[in-house]
Amino acid sequence: MAFDWSIKTTQSETVELNSNQFLRTSPAASLGSYSTLTANAEARTPTSRFNIDGDGSFRKYWGPGVEGVPSESLTYGFRARYEQREKTRSDREFVEAEWRQSSAAFALLNELGVVSNVGGFIDRLTGTGGIDRSITPRDSLSLLATSTRTSYEPSTAGTPFTDTLARGVWRHSLNPITSINLSSELELLDYGNTFNTSIQIYRNQIGIDATLSAVLSFRANVGAAYIATERGASTSVIAGVPSTTPVSGSIADWIGDAVLTYRMLKNTTLAINAVQSVGPSVVGSLFKRDSISANITQVLNSRSSLTLSAGINRQISTTSTDFASASASYNYSLTREWLAQLSYRYLHRFASSGASTNIDPLTGTPTVSGTGPADSHSLMVVLTHSYTLLPAGN
């Protein structure tokens, strides 16, 4: 069977001026340049789709604000995905493989905002598979399994670990505007540390998805997370007290998320998000995260839009740290292929509380840049070019 091929690419260049890029208690300014290139090749038939994606990003910083920390990084990766669709559009199966390498120091910075002199690179190899099925006209079932192996170059740069997750979701439509969801999830974490620590995370949730009107929709999930640790390095994986001998234990907490979307006016949309979650970071450190945010998007005309956002969040690991942020972003479409963005962001870190250490006992990596308060102001300009090398249908 012949495939319909398409090839697309995107190039992006970002320049950022920041008063305190790494949230130090003694702030100093820095200038950053971020270059990103992505490419996608897709082969399609009436019932299947095969995608190959590649991307690379280079970051470079200058100025007194980057003294004592790595000033440049290269991140790149590849992904392949095959999807097969059945007679009904909602029925499908898929498999996916991905490999990615990034600087260990910048991986911590990008995900946790943590500045460190951790050396080397993080390699992540992921395999994923899933199936979606319509059981009845009102019921559907989704099953997913994924596993990621995280290792380091050199091997002494960090603690390797394997993150394996299985999830099942049942969805039942009560009426044309409302449905309920039941989900169950098991995540297994196996660490290559001194104790060969093993952690199991069980998550069970119930949720609702409602389109209340043409301008108002609401989605929410709530449930419990149960975490069991074997041969751990602390008495609790959430804000635990570090220990020099292996210990085992368990803890439970509630988790949930909610999204309210309201189209206030024809071209004005308000979105409010709230989340409480428990899970591993890119280096395997366990975090409990609480956040609430709101953003308003105003479409000014066919070419431009303005977005205002504000949020607060809390990260809990060896310490508890609160953050508050506010931002404004203006987007302008120069042409069909060129997009420009100008944004400002304010970020404040409050003083941390809890344990006296900021080093995760499981992985040996820092969990916060500092324990004192800090502020940053960021002004960012982004220019993006999207180009279709081979359009679909040729």
JSON list of C-alpha atoms in Angstrom, two decimals, residues 107 117 158 209 216 255 305 330 332 360 393-394:
[
{"chain": "A", "resi": 107, "resn": "ALA", "atom": "CA", "xyz": [17.67, 19.23, 32.93]},
{"chain": "A", "resi": 117, "resn": "ASN", "atom": "CA", "xyz": [27.30, 22.04, 39.00]},
{"chain": "A", "resi": 158, "resn": "GLY", "atom": "CA", "xyz": [24.04, 10.50, 38.68]},
{"chain": "A", "resi": 209, "resn": "ASP", "atom": "CA", "xyz": [-15.93, 16.17, 32.05]},
{"chain": "A", "resi": 216, "resn": "LEU", "atom": "CA", "xyz": [-18.28, 27.16, 29.62]},
{"chain": "A", "resi": 255, "resn": "ILE", "atom": "CA", "xyz": [-4.25, 13.99, 44.21]},
{"chain": "A", "resi": 305, "resn": "SER", "atom": "CA", "xyz": [-3.21, 37.88, 20.51]},
{"chain": "A", "resi": 330, "resn": "TYR", "atom": "CA", "xyz": [2.05, 39.20, 22.91]},
{"chain": "A", "resi": 332, "resn": "TYR", "atom": "CA", "xyz": [2.03, 38.36, 16.25]},
{"chain": "A", "resi": 360, "resn": "ASP", "atom": "CA", "xyz": [17.63, 14.28, 47.66]},
{"chain": "A", "resi": 393, "resn": "GLY", "atom": "CA", "xyz": [-1.19, 14.75, -0.79]},
{"chain": "A", "resi": 394, "resn": "ASN", "atom": "CA", "xyz": [1.92, 14.65, -3.00]}
]
